[in-house]
Coordinates of N, CA, C and O in Angstrom, one line a residue:
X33 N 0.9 -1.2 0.0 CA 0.0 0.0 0.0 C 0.9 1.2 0.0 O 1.8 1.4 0.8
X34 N 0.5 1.9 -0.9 CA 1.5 3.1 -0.9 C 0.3 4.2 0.2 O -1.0 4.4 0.2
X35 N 1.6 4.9 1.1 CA 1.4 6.2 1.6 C 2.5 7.1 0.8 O 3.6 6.9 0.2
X36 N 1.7 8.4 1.3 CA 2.1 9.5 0.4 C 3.3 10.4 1.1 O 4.1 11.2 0.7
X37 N 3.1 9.7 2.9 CA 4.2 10.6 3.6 C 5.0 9.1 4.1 O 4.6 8.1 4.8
X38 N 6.2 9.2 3.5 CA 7.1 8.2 3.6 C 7.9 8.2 5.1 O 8.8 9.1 5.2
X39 N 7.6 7.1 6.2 CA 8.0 6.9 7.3 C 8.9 5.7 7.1 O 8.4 4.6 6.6
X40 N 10.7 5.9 7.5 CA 10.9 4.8 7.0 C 10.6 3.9 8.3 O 10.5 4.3 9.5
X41 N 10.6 1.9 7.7 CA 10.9 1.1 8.6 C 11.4 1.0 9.9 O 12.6 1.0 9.9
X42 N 10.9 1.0 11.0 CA 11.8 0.7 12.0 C 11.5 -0.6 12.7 O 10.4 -0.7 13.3
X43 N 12.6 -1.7 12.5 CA 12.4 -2.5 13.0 C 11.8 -3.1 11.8 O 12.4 -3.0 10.8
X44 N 10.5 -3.8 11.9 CA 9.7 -4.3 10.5 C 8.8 -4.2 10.9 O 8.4 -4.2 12.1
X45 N 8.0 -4.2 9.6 CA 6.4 -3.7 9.5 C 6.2 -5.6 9.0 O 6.9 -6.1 8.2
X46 N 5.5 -5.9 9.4 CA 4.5 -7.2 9.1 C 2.9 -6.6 8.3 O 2.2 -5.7 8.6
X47 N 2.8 -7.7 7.1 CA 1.6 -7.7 6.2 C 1.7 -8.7 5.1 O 2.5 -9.5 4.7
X48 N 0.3 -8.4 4.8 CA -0.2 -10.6 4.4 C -0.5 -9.6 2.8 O -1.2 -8.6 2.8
X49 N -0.2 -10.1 1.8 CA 0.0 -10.2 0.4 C -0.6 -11.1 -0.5 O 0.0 -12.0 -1.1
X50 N -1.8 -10.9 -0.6 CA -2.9 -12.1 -1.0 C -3.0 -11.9 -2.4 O -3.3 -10.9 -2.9
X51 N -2.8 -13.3 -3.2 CA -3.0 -13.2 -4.6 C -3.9 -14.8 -5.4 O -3.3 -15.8 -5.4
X52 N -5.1 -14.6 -6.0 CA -5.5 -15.7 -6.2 C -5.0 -15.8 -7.7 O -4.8 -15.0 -8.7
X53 N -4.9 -17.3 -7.4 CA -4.3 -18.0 -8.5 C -5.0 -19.3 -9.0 O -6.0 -19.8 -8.4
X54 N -4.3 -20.0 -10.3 CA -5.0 -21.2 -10.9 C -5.2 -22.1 -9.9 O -6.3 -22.7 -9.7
X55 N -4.1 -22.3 -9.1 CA -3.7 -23.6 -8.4 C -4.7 -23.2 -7.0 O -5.1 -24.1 -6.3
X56 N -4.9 -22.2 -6.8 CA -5.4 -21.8 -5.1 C -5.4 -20.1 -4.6 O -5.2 -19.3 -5.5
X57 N -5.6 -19.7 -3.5 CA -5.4 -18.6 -2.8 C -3.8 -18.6 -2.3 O -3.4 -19.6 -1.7
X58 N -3.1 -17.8 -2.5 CA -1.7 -17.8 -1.9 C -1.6 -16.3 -1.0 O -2.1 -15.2 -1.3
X59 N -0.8 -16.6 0.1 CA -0.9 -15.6 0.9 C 0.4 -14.9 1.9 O 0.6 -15.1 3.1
X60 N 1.2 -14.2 1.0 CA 2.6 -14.2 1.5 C 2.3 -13.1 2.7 O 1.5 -12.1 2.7
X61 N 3.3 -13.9 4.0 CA 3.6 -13.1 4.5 C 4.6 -11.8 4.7 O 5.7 -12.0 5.2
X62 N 4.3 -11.1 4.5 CA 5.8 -10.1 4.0 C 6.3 -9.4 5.1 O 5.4 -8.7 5.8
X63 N 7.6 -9.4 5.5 CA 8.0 -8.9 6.9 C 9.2 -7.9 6.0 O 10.2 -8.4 5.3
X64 N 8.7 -6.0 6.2 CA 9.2 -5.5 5.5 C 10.2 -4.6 6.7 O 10.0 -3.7 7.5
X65 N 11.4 -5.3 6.3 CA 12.2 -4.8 7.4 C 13.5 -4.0 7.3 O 14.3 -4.3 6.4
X66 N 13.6 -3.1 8.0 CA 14.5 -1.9 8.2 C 15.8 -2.1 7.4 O 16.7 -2.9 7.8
X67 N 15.7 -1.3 6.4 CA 17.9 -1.5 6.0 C 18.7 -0.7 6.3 O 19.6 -0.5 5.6
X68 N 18.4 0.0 7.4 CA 19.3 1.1 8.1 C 20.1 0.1 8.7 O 20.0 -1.1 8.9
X69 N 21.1 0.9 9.2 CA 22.5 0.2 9.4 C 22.0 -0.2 11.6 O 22.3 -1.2 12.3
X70 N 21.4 1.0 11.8 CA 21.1 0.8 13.3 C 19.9 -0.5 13.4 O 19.8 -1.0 14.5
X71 N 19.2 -0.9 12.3 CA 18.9 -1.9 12.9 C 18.8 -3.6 12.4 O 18.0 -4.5 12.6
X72 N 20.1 -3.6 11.5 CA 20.6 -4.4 11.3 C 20.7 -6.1 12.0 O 20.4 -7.1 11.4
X73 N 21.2 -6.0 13.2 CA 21.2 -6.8 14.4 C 19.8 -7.2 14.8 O 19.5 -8.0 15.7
X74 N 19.0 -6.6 14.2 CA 17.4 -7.6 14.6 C 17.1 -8.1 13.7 O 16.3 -9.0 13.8
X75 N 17.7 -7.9 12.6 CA 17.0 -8.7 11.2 C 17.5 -10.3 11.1 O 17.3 -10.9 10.1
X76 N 17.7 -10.7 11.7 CA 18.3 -12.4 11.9 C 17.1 -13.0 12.3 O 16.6 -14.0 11.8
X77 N 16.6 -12.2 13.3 CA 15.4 -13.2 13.8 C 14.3 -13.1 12.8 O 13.6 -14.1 12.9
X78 N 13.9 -12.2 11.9 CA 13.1 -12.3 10.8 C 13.0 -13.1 9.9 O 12.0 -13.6 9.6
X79 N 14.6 -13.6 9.2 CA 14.5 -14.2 7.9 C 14.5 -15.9 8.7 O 14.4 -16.9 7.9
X80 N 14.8 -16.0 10.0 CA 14.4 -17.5 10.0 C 13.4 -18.3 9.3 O 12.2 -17.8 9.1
X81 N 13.7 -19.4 8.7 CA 12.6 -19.9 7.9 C 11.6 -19.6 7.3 O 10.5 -20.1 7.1
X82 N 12.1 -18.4 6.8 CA 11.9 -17.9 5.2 C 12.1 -18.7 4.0 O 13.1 -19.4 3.6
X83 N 10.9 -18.5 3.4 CA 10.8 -19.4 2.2 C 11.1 -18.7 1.1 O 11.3 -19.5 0.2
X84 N 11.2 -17.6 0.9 CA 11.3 -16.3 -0.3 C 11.7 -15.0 0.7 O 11.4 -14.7 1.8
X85 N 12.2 -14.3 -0.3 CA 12.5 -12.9 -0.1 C 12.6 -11.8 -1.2 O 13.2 -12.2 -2.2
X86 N 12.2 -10.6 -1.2 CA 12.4 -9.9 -2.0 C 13.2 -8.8 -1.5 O 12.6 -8.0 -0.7
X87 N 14.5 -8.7 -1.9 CA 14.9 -7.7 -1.9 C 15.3 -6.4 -2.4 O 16.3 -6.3 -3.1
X88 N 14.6 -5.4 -1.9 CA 14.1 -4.3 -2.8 C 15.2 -2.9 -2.6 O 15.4 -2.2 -1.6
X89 N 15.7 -2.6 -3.9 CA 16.2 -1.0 -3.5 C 15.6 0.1 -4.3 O 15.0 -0.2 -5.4
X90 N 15.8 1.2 -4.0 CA 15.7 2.7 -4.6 C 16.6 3.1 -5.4 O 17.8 3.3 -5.1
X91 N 15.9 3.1 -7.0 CA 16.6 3.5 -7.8 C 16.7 4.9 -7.4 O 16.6 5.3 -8.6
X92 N 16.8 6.0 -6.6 CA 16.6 7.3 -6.6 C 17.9 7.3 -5.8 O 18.7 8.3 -5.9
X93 N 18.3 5.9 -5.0 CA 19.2 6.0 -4.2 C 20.8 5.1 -4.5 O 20.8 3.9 -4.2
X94 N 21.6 5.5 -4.8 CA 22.3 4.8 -4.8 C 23.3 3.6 -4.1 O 23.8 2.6 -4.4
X95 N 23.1 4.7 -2.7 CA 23.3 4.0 -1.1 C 22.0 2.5 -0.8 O 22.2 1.7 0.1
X96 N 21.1 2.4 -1.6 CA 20.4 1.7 -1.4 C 20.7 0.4 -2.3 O 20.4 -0.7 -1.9
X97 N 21.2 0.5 -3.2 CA 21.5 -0.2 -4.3 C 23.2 -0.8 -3.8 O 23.4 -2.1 -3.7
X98 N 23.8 -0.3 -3.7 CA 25.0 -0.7 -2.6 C 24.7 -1.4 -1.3 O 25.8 -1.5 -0.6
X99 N 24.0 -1.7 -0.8 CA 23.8 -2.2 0.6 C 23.2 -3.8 -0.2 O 23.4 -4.9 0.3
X100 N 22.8 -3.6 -1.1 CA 21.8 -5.3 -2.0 C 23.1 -6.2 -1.5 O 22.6 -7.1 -0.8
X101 N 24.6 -6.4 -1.5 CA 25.5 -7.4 -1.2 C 25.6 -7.6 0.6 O 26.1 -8.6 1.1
X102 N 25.1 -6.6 1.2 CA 25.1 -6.7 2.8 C 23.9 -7.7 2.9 O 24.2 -8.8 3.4
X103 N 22.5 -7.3 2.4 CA 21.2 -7.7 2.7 C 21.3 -9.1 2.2 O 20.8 -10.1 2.8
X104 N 22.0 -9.0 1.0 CA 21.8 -10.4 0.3 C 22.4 -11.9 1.5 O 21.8 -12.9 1.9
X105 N 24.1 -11.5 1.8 CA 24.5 -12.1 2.9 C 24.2 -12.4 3.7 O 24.4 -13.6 4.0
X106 N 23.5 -11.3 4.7 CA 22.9 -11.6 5.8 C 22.0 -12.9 5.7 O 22.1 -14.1 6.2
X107 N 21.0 -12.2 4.7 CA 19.7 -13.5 4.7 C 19.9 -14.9 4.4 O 19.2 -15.9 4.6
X108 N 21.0 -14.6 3.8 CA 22.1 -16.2 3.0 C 22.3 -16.8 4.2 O 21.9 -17.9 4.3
X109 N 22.8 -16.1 5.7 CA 23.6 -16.6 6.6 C 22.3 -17.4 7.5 O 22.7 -18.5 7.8
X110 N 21.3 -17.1 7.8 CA 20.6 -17.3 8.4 C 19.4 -18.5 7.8 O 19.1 -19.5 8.3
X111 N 18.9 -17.9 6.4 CA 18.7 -18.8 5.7 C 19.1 -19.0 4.5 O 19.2 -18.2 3.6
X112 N 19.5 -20.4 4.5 CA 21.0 -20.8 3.1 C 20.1 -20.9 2.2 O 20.5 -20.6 1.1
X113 N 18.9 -21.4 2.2 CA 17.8 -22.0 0.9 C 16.7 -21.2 0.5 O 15.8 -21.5 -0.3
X114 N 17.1 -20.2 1.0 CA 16.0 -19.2 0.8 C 16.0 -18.4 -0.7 O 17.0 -17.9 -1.2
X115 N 15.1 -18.4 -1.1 CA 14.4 -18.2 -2.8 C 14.0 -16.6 -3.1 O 12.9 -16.2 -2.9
X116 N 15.2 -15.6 -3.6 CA 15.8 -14.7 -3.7 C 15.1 -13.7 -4.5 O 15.4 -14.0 -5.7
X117 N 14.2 -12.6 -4.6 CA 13.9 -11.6 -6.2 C 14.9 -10.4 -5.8 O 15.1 -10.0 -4.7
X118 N 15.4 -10.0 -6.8 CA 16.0 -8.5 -6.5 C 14.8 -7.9 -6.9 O 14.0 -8.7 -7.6
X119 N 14.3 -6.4 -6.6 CA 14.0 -5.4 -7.4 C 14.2 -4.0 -7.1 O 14.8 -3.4 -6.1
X120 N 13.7 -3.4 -8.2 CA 14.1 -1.8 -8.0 C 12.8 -1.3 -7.9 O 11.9 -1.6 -8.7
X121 N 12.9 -0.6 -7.0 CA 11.7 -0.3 -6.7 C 11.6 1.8 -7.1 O 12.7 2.3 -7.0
X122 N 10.7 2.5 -7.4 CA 10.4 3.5 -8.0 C 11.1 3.9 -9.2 O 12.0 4.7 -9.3
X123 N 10.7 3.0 -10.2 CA 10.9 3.5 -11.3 C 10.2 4.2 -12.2 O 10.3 4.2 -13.4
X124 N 9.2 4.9 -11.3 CA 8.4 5.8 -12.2 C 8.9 7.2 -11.7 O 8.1 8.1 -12.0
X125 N 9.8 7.6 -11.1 CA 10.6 8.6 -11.2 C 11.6 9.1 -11.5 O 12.6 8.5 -11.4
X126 N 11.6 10.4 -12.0 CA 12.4 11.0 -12.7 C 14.0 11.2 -12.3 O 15.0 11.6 -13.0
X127 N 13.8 11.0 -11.4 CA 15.3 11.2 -10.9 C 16.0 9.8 -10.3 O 16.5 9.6 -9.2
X128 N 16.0 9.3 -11.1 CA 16.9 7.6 -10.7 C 18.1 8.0 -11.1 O 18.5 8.7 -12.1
X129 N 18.7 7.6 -10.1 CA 20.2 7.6 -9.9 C 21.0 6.0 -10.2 O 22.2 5.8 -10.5
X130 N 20.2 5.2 -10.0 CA 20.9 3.7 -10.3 C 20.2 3.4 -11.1 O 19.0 3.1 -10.9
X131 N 21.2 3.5 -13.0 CA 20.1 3.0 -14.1 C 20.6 1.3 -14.2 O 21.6 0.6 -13.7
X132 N 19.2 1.2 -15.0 CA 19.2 -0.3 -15.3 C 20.4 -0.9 -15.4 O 21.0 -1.7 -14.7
X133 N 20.9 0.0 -16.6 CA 22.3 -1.2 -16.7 C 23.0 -1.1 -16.1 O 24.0 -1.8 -16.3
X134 N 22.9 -0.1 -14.7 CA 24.3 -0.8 -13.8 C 23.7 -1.5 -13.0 O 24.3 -1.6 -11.9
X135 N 22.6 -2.2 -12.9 CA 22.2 -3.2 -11.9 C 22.8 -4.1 -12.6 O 22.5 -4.4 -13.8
X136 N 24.0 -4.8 -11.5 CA 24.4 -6.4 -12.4 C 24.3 -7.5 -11.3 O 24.3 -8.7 -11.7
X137 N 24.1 -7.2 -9.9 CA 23.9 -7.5 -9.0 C 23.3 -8.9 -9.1 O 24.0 -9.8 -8.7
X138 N 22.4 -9.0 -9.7 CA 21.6 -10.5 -9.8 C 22.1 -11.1 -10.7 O 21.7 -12.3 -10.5
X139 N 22.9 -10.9 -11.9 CA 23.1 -11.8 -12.6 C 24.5 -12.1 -11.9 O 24.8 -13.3 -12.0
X140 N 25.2 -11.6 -11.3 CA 26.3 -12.5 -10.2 C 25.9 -13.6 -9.5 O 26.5 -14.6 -9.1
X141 N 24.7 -13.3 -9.2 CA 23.8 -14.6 -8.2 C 23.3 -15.5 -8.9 O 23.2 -16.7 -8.5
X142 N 22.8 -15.1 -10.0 CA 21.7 -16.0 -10.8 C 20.5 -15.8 -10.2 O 19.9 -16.9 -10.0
X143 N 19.8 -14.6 -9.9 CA 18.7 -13.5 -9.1 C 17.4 -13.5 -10.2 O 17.6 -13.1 -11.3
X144 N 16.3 -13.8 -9.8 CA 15.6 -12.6 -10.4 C 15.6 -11.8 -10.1 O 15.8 -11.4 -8.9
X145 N 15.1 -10.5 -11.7 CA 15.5 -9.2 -11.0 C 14.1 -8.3 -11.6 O 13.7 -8.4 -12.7
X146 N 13.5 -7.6 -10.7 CA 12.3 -7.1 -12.0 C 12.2 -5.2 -11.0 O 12.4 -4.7 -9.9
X147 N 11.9 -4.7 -12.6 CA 12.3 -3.1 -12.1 C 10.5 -2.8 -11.8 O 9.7 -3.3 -12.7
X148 N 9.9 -2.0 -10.5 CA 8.8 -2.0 -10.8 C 8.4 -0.6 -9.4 O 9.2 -0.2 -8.6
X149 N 7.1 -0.4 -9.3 CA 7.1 0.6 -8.8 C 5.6 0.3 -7.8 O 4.5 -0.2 -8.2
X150 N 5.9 0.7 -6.5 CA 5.0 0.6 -5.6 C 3.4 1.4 -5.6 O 2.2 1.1 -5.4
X151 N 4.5 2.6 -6.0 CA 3.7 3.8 -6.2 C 2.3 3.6 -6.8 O 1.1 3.7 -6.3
X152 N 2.8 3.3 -8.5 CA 2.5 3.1 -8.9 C 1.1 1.8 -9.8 O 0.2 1.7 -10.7
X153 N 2.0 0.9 -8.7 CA 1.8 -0.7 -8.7 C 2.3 -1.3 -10.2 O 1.8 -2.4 -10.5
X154 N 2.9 -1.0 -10.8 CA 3.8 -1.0 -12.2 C 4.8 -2.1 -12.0 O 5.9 -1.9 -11.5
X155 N 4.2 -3.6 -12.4 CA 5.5 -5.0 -11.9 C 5.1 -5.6 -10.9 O 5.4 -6.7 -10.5
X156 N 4.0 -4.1 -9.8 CA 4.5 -4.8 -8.4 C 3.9 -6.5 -8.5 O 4.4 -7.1 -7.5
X157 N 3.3 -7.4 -9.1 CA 2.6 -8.7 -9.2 C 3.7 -9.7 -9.3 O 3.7 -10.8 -8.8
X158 N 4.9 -8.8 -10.3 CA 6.0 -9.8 -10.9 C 6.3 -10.7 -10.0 O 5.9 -11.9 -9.9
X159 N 7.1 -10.1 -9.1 CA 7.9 -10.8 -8.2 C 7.3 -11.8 -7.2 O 7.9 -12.6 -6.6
X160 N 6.2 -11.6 -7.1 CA 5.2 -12.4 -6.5 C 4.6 -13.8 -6.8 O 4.3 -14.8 -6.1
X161 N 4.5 -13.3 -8.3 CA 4.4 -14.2 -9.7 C 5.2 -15.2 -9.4 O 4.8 -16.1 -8.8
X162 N 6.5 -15.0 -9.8 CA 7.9 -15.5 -10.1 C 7.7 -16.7 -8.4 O 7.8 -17.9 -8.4
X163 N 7.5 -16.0 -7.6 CA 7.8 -17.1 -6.5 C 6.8 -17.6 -6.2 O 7.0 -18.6 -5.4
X164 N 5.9 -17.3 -6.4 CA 4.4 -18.3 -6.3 C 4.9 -19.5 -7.0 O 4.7 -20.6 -6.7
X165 N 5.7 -18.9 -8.2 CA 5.6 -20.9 -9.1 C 6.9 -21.3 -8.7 O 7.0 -22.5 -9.1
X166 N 8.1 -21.0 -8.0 CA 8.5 -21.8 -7.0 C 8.2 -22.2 -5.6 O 8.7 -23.0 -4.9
X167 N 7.2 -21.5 -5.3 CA 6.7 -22.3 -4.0 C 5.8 -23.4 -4.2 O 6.0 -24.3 -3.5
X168 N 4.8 -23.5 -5.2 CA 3.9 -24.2 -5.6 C 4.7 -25.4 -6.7 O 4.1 -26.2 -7.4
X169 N 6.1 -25.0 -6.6 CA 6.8 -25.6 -7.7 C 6.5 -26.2 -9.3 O 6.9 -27.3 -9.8
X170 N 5.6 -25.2 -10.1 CA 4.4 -25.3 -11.3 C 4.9 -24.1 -11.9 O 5.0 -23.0 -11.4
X171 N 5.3 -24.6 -13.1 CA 5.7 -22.9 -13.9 C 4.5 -22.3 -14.2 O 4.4 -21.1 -14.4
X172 N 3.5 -23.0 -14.3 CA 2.2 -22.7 -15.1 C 1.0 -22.0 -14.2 O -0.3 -22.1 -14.4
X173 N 1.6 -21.5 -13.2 CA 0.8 -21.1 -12.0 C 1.3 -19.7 -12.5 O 2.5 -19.4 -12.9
X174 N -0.3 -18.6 -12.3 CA -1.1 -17.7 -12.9 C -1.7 -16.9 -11.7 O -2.3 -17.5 -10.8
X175 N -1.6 -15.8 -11.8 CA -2.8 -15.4 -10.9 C -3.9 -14.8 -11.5 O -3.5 -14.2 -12.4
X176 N -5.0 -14.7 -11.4 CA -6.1 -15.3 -12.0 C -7.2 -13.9 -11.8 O -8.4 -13.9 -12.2
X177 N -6.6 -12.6 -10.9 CA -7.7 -11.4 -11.2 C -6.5 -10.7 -10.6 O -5.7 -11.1 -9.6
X178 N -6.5 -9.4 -11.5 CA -5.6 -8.5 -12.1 C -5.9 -7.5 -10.6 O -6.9 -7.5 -9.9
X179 N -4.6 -6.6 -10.4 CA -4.5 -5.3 -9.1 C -5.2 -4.5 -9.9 O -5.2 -4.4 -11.1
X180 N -6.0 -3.8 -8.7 CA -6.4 -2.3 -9.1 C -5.2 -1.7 -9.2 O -4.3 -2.1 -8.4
X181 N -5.0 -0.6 -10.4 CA -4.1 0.3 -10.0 C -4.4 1.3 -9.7 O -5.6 1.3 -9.9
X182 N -4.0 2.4 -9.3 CA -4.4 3.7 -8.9 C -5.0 4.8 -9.8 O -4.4 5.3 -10.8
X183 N -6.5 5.3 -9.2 CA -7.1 5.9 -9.3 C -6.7 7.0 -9.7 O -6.2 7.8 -8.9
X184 N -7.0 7.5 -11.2 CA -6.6 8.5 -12.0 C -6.7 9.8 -10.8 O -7.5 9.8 -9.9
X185 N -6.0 10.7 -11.0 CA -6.2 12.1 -10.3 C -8.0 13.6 -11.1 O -8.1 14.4 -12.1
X186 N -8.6 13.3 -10.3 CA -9.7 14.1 -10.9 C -9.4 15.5 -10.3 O -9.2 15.8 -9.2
X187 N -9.5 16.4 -11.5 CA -9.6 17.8 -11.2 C -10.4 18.6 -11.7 O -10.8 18.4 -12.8
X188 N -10.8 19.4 -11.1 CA -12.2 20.8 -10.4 C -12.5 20.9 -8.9 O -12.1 20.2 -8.0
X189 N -13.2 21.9 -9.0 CA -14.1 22.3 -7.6 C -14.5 20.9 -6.5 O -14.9 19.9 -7.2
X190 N -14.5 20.8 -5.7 CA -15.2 19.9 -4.6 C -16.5 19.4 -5.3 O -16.7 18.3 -5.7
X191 N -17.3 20.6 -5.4 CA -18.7 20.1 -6.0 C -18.5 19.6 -7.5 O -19.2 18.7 -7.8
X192 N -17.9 19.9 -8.3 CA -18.2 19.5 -9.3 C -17.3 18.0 -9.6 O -17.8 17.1 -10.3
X193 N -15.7 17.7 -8.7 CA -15.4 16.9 -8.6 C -16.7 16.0 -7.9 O -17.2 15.2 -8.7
X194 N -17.3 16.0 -6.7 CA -18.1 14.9 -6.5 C -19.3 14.4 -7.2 O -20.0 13.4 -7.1
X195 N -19.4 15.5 -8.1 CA -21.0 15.1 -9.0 C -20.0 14.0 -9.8 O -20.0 12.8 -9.5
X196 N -19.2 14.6 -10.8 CA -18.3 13.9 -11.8 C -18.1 12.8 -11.2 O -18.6 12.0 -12.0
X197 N -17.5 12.0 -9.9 CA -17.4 11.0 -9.4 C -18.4 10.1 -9.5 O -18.4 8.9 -9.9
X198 N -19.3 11.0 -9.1 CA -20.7 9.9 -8.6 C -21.2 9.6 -10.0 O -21.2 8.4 -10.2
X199 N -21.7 10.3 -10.9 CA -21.8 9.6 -12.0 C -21.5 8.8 -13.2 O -22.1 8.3 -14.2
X200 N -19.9 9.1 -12.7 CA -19.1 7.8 -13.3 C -19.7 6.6 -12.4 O -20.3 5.5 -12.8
X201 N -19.4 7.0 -11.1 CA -19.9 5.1 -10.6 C -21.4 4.7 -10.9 O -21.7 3.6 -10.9
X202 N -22.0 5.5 -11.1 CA -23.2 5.2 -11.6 C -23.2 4.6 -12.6 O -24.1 3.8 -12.6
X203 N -22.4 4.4 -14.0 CA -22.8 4.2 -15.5 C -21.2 3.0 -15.0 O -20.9 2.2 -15.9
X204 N -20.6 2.9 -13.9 CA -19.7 1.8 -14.3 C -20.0 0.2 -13.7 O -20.3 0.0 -12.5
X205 N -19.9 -0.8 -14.4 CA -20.4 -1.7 -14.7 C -20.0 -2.8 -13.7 O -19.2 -3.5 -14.3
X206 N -20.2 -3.3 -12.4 CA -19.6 -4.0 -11.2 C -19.1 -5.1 -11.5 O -19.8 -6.0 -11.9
X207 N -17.8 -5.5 -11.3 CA -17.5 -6.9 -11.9 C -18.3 -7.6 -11.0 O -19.0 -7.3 -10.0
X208 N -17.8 -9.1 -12.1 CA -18.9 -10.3 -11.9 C -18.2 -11.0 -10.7 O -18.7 -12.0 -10.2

């Protein structure tokens, strides 16, 4: 879920990631945890028996994209078998500082790697995708009803935005 006023992580935020698919309901739990350097030393007890991980940096940041060989390690040390995505996360911004082609990071690992944006929800399914059919171990596993993405920006007055509103939802058609 994107917020608009960015607080970072402390410690980790816990949330369930629910995506229906051919095979079933799948429902990651995602423990989205701090990459600051001060709270480093609690992140061990998280990735225990972790089955997947995504680890995400800021193309806006380059300090974030340099830290992927710390994060990657750590979670290696803790859990050796654990099932890896890189991504880049805000690439619908104009000011990226870490372009594509200098991410080579995952192909030293043999990584997925998918560039995609929160914000925007642009990819965000990929990575989810990708390890859904190693966890269910089926390449052919699908998920089976598409994310909303975000709600175009409407502009006018209060009143004339909420008429405009309301009678779009009126004439729009409720899925089945």
């Amino acid at each position: 879920e994107f917020v608009k006023k960015y607080e970072p992580t402390h410690g980790a935020d816990v949330s369930t990631v629910s995506f229906s698919t051919n095979k079933g309901d799948i429902h990651f739990k995602c423990w989205d945890v701090a990459g600051q350097n001060e709270f480093t030393g609690f992140q061990d007890g998280y990735y225990i028996k972790a089955d997947c991980a995504i680890i995400m940096f800021d193309v806006s940041s380059r300090l974030s994209y340099k830290q992927i060989p710390i994060w990657y390690k750590n979670l290696l040390r803790v859990s050796p078998n654990v099932k890896v995505v890189i991504c880049a996360n805000k690439v619908d911004l104009r000011t990226r500082q870490v372009k594509a082609k200098d991410v080579v990071f995952h192909r030293k690992h043999n990584l997925q790697y998918y560039e995609m944006s929160t914000k925007s929800t642009e990819n965000y399914e990929k990575p989810f995708q990708y390890l859904a059919k190693i966890l269910f171990k089926d390449n052919n596993v699908h998920f089976t009803k598409t994310l909303a993405k975000t709600p175009p920006s409407v502009k006018g007055d209060s009143k004339t935005v909420d008429k405009e509103v309301f009678e779009k939802a009126l004439k729009t058609p409720l899925p089945e």
